[in-house]
Coordinates of C-alpha atoms in Angstrom, one line a residue:
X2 CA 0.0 0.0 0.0
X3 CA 1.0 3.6 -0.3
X4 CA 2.4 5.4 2.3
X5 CA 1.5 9.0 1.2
X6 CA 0.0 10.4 -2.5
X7 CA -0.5 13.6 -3.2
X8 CA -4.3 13.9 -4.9
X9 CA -4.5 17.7 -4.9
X10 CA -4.2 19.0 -8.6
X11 CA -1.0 21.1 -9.1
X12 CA -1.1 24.5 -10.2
X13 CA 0.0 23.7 -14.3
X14 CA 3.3 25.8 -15.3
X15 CA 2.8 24.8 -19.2
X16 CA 0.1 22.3 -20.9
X17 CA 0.6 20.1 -24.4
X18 CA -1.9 17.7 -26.0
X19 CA 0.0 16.0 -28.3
X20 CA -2.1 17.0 -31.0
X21 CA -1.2 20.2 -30.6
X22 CA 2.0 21.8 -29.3
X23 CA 3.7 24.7 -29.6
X24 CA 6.8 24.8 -31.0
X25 CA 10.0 24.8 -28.9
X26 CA 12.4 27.6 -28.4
X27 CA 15.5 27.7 -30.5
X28 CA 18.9 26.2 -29.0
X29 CA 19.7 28.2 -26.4
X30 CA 22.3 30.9 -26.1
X31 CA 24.1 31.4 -22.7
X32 CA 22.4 29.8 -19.6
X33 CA 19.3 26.9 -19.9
X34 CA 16.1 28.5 -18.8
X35 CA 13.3 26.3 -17.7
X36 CA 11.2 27.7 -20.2
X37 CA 13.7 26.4 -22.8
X38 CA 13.6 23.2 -21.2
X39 CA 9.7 22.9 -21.0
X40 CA 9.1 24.0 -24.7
X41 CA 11.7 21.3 -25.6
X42 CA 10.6 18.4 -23.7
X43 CA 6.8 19.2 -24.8
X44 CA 8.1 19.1 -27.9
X45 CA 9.9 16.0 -27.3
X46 CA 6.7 14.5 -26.1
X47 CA 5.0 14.7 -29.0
X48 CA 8.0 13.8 -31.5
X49 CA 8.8 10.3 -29.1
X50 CA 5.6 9.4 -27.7
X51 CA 6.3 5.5 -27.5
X52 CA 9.0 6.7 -24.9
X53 CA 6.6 8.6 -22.8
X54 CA 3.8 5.9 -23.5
X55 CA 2.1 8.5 -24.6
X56 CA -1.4 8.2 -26.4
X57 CA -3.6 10.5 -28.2
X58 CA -6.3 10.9 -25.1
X59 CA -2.9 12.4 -23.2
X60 CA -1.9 15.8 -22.2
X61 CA 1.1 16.6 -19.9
X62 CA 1.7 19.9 -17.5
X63 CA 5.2 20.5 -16.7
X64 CA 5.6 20.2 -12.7
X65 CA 8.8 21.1 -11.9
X66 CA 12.1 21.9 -13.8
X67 CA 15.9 21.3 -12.9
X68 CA 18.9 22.8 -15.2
X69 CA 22.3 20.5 -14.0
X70 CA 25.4 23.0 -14.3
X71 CA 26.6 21.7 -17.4
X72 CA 23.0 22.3 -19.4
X73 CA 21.5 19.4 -19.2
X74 CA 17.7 19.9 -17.7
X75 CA 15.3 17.5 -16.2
X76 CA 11.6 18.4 -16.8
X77 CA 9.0 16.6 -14.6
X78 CA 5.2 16.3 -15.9
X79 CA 1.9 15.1 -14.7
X80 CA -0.1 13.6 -17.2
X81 CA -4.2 13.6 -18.0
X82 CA -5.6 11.0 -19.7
X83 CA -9.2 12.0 -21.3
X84 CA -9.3 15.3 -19.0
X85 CA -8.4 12.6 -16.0
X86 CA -5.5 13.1 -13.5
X87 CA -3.3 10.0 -13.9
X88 CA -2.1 8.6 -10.7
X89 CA 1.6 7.0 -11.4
X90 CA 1.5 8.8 -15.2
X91 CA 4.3 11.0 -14.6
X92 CA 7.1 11.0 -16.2
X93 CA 10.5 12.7 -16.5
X94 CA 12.3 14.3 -19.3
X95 CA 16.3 14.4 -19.6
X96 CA 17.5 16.7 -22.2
X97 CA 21.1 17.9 -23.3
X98 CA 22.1 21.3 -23.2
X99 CA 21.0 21.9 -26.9
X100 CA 17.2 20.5 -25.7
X101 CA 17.1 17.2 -27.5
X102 CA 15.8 14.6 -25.8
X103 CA 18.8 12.2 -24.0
X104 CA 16.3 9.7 -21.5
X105 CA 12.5 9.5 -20.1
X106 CA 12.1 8.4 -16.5
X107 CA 8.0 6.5 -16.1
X108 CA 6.3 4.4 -14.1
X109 CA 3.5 3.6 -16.4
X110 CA 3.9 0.5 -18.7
X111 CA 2.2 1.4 -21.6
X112 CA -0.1 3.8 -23.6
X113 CA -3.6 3.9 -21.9
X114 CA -6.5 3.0 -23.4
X115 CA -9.7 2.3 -20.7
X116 CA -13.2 3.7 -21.0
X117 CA -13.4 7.0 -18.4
X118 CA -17.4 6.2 -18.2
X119 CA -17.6 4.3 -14.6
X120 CA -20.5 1.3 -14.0
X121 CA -20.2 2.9 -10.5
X122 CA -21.5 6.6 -9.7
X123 CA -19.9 8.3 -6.7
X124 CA -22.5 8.2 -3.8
X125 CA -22.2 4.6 -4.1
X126 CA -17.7 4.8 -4.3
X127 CA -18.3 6.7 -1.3
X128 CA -20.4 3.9 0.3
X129 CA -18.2 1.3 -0.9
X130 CA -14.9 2.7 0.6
X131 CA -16.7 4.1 4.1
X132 CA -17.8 0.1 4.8
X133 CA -14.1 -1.0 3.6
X134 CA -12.5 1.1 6.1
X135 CA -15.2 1.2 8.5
X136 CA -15.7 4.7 8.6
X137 CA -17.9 7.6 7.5
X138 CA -17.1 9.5 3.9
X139 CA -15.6 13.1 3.9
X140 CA -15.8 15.1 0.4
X141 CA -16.8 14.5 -2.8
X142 CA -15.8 11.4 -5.0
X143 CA -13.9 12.1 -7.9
X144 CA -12.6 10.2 -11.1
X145 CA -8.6 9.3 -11.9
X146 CA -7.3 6.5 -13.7
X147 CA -4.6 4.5 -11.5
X148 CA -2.0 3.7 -13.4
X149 CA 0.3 2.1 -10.5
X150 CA -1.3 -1.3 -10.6
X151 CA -0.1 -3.8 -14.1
X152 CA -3.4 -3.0 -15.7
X153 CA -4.6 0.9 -15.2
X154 CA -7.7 1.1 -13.5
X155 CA -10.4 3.9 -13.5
X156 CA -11.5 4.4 -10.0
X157 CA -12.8 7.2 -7.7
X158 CA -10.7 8.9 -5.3
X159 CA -12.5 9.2 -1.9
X160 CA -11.4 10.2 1.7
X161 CA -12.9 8.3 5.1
X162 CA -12.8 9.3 8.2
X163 CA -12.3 6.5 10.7
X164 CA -11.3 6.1 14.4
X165 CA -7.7 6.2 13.6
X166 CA -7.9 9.3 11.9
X167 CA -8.4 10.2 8.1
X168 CA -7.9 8.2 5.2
X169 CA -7.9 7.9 1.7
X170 CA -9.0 5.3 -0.5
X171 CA -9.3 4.5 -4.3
X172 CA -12.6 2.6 -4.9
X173 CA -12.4 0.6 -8.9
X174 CA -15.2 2.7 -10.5
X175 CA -16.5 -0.7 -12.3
X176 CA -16.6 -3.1 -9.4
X177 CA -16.5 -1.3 -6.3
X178 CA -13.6 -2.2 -4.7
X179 CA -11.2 -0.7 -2.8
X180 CA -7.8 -1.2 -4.5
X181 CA -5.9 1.0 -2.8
X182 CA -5.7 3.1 0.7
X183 CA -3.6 5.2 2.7
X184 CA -3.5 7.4 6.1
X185 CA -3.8 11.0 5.5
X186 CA -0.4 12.5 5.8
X187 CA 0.5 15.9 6.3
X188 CA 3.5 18.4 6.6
X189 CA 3.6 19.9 9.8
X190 CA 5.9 22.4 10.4
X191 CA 7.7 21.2 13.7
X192 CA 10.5 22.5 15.8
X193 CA 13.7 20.8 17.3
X194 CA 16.3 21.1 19.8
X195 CA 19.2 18.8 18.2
X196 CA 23.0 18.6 20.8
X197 CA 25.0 19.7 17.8
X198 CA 22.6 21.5 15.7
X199 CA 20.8 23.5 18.1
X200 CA 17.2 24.7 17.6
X201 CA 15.9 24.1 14.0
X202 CA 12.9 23.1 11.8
X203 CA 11.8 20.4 11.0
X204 CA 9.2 18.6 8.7
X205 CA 7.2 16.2 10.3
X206 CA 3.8 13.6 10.1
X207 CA 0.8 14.2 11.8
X208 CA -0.9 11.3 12.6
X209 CA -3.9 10.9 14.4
X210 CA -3.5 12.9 17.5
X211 CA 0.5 12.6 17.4
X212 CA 3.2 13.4 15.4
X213 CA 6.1 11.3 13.3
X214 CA 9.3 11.9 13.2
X215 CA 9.3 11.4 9.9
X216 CA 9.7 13.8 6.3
X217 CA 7.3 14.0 3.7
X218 CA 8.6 16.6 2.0
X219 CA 11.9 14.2 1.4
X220 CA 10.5 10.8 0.8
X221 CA 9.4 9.9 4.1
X222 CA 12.7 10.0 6.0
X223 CA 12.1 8.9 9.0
X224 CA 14.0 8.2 12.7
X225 CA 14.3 5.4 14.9
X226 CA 15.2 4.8 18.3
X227 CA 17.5 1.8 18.8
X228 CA 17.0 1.7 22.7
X229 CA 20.9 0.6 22.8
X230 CA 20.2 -2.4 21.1
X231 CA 22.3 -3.5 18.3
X232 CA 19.4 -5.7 16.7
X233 CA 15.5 -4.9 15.6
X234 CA 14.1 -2.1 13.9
X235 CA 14.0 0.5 16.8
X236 CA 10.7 2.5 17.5
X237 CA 10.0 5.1 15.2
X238 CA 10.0 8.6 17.5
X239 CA 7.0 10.1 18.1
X240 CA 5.7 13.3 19.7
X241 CA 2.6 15.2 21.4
X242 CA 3.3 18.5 20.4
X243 CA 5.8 18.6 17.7
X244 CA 8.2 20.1 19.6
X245 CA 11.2 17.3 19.9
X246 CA 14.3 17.7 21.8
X247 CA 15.5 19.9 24.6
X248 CA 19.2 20.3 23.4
X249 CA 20.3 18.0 26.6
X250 CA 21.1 15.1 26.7
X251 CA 18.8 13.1 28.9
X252 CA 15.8 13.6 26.0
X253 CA 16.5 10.5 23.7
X254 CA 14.8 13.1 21.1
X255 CA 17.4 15.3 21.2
X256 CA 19.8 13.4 19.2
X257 CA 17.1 12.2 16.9
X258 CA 16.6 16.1 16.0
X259 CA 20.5 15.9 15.1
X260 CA 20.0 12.9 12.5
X261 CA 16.8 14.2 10.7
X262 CA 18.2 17.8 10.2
X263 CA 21.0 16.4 9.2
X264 CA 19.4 14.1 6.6
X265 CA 17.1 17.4 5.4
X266 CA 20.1 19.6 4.9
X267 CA 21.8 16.4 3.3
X268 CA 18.7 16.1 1.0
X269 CA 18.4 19.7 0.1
X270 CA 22.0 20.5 -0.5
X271 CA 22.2 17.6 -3.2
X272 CA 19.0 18.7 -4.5
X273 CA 19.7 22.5 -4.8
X274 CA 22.8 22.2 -5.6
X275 CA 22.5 18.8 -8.2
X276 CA 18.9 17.8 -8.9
X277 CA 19.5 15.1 -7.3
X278 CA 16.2 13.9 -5.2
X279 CA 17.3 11.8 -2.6
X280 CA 20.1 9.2 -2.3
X281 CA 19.3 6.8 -5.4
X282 CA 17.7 9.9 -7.1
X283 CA 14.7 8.0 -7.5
X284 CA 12.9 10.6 -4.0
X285 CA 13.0 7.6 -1.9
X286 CA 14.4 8.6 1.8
X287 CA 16.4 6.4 3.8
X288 CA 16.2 6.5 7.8
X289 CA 18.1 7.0 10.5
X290 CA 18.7 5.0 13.6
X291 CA 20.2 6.6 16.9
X292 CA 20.9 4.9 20.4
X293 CA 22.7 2.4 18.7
X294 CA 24.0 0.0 21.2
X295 CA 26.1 1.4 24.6
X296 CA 29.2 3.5 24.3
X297 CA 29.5 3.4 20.3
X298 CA 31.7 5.2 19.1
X299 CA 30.8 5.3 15.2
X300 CA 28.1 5.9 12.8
X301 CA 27.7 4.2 9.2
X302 CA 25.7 3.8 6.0
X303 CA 24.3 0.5 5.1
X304 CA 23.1 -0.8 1.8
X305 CA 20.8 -3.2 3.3
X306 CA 18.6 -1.2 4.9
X307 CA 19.3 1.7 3.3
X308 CA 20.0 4.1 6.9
X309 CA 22.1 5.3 8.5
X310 CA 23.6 4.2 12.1
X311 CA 24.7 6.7 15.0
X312 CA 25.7 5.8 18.4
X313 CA 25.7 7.5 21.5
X314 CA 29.7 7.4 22.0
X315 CA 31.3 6.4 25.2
X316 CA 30.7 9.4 26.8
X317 CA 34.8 10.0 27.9
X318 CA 36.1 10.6 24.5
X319 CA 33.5 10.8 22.3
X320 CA 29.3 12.7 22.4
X321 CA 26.8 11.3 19.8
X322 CA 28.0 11.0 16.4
X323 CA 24.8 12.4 14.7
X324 CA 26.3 16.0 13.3
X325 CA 25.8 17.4 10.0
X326 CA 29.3 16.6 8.1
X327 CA 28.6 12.9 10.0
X328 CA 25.0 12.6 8.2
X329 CA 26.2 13.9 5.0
X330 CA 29.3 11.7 4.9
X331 CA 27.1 8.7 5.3
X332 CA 24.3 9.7 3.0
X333 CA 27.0 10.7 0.6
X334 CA 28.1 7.0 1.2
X335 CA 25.1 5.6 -0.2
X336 CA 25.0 8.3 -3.5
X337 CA 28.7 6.6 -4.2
X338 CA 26.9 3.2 -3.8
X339 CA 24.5 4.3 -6.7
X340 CA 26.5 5.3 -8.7
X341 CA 30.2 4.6 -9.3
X342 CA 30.1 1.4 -6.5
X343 CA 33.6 2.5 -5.4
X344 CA 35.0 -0.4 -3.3
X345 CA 35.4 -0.2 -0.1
X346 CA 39.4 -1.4 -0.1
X347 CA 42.7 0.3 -1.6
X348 CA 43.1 3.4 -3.5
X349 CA 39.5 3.1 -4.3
X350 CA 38.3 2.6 -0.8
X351 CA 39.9 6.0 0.0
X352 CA 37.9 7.6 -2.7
X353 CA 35.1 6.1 -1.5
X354 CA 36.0 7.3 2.0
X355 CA 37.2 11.2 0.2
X356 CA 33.9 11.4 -0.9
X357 CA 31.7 11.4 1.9
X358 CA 34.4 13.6 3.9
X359 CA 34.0 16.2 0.7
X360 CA 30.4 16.4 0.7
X361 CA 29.9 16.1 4.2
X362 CA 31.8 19.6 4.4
X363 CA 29.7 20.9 1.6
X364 CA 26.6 20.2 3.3
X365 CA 27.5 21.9 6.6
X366 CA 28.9 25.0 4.4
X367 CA 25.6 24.4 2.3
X368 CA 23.1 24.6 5.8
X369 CA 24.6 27.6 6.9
X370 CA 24.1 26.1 11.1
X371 CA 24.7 29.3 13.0
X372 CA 25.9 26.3 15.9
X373 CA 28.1 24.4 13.5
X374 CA 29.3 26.2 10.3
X375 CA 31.0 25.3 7.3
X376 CA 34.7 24.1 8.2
X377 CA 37.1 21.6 6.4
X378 CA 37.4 19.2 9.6
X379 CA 36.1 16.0 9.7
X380 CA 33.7 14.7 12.9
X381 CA 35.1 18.1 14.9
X382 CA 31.9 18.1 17.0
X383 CA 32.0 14.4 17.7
X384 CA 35.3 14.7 20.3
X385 CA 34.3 16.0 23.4
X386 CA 37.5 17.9 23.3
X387 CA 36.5 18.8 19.4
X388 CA 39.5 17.5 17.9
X389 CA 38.6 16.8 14.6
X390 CA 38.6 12.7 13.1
X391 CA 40.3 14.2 10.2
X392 CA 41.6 17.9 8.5
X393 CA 41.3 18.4 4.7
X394 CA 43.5 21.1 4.4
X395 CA 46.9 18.8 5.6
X396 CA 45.6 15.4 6.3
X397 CA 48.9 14.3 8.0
X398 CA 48.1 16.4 11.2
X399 CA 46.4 13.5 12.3
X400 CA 49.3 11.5 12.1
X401 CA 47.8 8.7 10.2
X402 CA 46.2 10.2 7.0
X403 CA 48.1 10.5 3.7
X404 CA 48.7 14.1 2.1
X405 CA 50.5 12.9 -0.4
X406 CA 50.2 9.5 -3.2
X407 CA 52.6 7.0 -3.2
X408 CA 52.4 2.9 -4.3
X409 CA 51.5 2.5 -0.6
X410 CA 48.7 4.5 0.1
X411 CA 46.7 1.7 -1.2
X412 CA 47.8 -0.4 1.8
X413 CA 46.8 1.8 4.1
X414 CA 43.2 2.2 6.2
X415 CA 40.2 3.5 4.2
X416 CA 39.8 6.4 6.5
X417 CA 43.8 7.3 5.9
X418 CA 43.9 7.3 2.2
X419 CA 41.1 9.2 1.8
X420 CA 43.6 12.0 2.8
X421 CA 44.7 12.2 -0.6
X422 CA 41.3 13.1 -1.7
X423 CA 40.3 15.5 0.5
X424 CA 43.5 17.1 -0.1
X425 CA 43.2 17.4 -3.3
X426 CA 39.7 18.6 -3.3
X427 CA 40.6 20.9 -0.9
X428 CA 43.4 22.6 -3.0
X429 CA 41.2 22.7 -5.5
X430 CA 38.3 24.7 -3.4
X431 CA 40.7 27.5 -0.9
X432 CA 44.2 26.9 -2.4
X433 CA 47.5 26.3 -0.9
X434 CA 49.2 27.8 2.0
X435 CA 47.5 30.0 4.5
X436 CA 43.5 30.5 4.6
X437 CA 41.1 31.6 7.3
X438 CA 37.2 30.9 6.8
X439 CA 34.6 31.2 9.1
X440 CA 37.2 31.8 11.7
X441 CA 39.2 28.7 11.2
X442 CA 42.5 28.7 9.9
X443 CA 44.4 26.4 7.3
X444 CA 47.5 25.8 6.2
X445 CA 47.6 23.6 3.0
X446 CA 51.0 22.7 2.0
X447 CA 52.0 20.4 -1.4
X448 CA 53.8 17.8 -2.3
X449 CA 55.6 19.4 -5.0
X450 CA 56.5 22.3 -3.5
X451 CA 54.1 24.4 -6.0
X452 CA 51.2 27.1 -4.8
X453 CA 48.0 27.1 -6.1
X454 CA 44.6 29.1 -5.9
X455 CA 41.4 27.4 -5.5
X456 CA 38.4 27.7 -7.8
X457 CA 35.4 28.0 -4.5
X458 CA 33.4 25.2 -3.1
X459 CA 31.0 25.6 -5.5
X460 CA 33.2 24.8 -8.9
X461 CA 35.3 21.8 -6.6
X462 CA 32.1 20.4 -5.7
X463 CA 30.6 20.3 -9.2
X464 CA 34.0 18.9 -10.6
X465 CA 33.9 16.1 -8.2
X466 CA 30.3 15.3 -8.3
X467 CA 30.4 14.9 -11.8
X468 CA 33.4 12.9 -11.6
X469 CA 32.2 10.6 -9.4
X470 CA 28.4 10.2 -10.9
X471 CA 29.4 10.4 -14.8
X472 CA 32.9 9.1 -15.0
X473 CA 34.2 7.1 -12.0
X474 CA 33.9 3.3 -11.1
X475 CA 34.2 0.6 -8.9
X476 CA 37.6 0.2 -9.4
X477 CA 38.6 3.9 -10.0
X478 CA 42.1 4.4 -8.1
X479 CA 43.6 8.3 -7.7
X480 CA 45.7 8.1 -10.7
X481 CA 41.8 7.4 -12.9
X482 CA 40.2 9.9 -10.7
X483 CA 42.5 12.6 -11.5
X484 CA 41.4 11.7 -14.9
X485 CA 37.5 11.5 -14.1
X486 CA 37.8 14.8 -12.1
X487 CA 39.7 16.3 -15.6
X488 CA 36.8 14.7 -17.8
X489 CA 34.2 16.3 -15.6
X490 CA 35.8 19.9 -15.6
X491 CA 35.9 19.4 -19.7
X492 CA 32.5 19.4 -19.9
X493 CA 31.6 21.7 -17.1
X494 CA 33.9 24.5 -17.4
X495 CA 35.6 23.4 -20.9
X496 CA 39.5 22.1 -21.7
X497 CA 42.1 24.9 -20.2
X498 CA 39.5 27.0 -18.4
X499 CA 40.7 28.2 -14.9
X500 CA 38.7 25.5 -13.3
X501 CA 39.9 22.5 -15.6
X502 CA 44.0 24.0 -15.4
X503 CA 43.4 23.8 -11.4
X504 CA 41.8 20.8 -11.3
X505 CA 45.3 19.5 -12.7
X506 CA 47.2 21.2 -10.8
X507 CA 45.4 19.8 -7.3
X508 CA 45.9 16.5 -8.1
X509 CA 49.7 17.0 -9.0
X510 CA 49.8 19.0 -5.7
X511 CA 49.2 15.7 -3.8
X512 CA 51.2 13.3 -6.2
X513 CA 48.9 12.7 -8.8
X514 CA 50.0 13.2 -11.9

């Protein structure tokens, strides 16, 4: 069953029947608009219909637009089938920077083709759902077409109140029953008290009488409470008021406010700043757990249950690890999972490990935390003494992490090797030698004895993004990432721009040539 659907009808940017269209834009000059990229996916729509499933009783509304930083553009669009909302009919177009058509993300199998005249009139959909559910009907029935199930359906959307609160229900207009129901969910604007984050938003789920810990607005991310236990599937927090954490520790929310701002900010940064909805970039969230076990001192990402882990730490050396670099190095673990699959030993382990320290620090720099701004140290509110797990700008300081390649690095620890990438990267974004941001101070010396400036956060971050989710794979090793990294400042910033020429020059800075 569904866990939330969104049955309002959404305000319509632009319209097409594919009878009639207008006619795109011409190629583009300077920067991608979305208007360029609507008229050229309608237009694509009606030029490639077998790849939208598209049929002559369709029209599509453009929904929402993203423009990637190297001109490619990804149009969403709900679709209308005989003047009927089609639930599971959108569909995503991916166009190259000139607007031609490059891929079409849908659910729906094939081109529709069902009679919108139902055997069954609404009074009665109403009936049939409020006895299903054992409840009373609230609002008027209306007609869709479900296009979720193998063989689309026409059916009448209802809503039904019932002891546990409101739900939904879609009734099959020809036979009456119920094929599909889901709790009423909303987005409740809630407030937290997190240990590391201090006082924040938050989105949360009202249900019932009480409220979830848990995001809509970011596919239903949600947080659990492991109890210290190191085995189950924890107890999903939950609140009176919406009001969760006090900032102290002896409120099991308050760390749970830590992990699901972290995996917002996490969300939105690779959304703003990418287009990438969630993890997989398919809008499914992942979840946290917190309490995990007594006295651990770690957090992780796992594959199998798509979350992430925090524990409490010991409580002498270490606080909770649930912190906004922490979230947004493991979420970033599970982006490298869906895309290049970088394995998780040798030079490629390191990468792996690089890139959830680099995007970790661009999502705190990216939330802005008035309690924990953007800094190029690794874990620093994790220590109770706020030493930092690691420093981008000279990796060494730690005494364990490489600054430098040689034929060894490979041999050591994932965690130490991935000094070579974050110092790299983080010549890249300040530059060599002295720096002071946000009130920190670097010092970034090279392995060749060279200076260098650095191109901004921004520019790194898109290099090395588009490296690791266009060029890189499982077996990528520093040498073939100073490659990837090149490939991907070709195409974003074009060969011998300022940002491709330093993007060579950070990697020879740590070895890499």
């Amino acid at each position: 069953m569904r866990t939330k659907a969104i049955l309002s009808t959404t305000t319509l940017a632009a319209s097409v029947a594919l009878a009639a269209a207008a006619a795109p834009a011409q190629a583009a000059v300077g920067p991608i608009t979305p208007s360029f990229a609507v008229d050229h996916a309608t237009s694509a729509i009606r030029g490639h219909a077998t790849a939208f499933a598209a049929g002559a009783g369709d029209t599509f509304a453009s929904r929402g637009v993203l423009v990637d930083a190297d001109g490619t553009s990804h149009v969403r669009f709900n679709r209308n089938y005989l003047g009927l909302p089609v639930i599971g009919g959108d569909v995503i177009a991916h166009l190259a920077k000139s607007g031609d058509l490059r891929d079409v993300t849908r659910s729906q199998a094939a081109t529709l083709a069902l009679s919108t005249t139902p055997t069954l009139n609404a009074a009665r959909a109403n009936r049939a759902a409020a006895t299903a559910l054992k409840g009373v009907p609230s609002g008027a029935a209306t007609l869709a077409v479900d296009a979720i199930p193998g063989t689309p359906v026409l059916v009448w959307r209802t809503t039904v109140d019932t002891a546990h609160g409101q739900f939904h229900a879609l009734v099959d207009a020809a036979t009456g029953a119920v094929v599909d129901r889901w709790a009423e969910e909303q987005t409740i604007g809630g407030t937290g008290t997190g240990y590391n984050v201090g006082a924040v938003s938050l989105d949360t789920t009202q249900s019932g009488s009480t409220y979830q810990l848990k995001d809509p607005e970011r596919g239903d991310t949600y947080t659990v409470d492991m109890n210290n236990k190191r085995f189950g599937k924890g107890t999903l927090f939950t609140d009176a008021d919406n009001a969760w954490g006090t900032g102290t520790l002896s409120n099991r929310q308050t760390v749970a406010v830590d992990a699901q701002y972290g995996v917002a900010e996490t969300w939105d940064f690779y959304l703003d700043t990418f287009g990438r909805r969630g993890i997989a970039g398919d809008g499914k969230g992942s979840y946290n757990r917190v309490h995990y076990g007594s006295g651990y001192n770690n957090a992780s990402w796992s594959d199998s249950c798509f979350c992430m882990t925090y524990g409490d730490g010991d409580g002498n050396s270490y606080g909770p690890f649930a912190s906004l670099d922490v979230a947004g190095h493991e979420m970033t673990h599970g982006v490298t999972s869906r895309t290049a699959g970088l394995v998780y030993s040798g030079e490629s382990g390191g990468l792996n490990e690089s890139m959830s320290d680099i995007f970790g620090t661009l999502v705190e720099f990216y939330s802005n935390n008035a309690k924990d701004p953007g800094d190029y140290l690794i874990g620093e509110n994790i220590a109770l003494n706020h030493e930092p797990l690691r420093f981008m700008d000279d990796p060494s300081k730690d005494s364990k992490s490489a600054k430098c390649w040689s034929s060894t690095v490979k041999n050591l620890d994932v965690h130490y090797s991935s000094g070579v990438g974050n110092h790299a990267f983080f010549l890249l974004a300040v530059g060599s030698g002295s720096h002071t941001v946000n009130g920190v101070t670097y010092n970034s010396p090279t392995c060749n004895g060279g200076t260098m400036s650095g191109i901004g956060n921004a520019a790194a971050g898109a290099i090395f993004y588009k490296a690791l989710t266009t060029y890189m794979t499982s077996n990528t090793n520093y040498a073939a990432a100073r490659t990837a990294t090149l490939n991907a400042a070709r195409d974003l910033y074009g060969t011998g721009s300022t940002q491709y020429n330093a993007t060579a020059a950070a990697w020879s800075a740590v070895a890499v040539g």
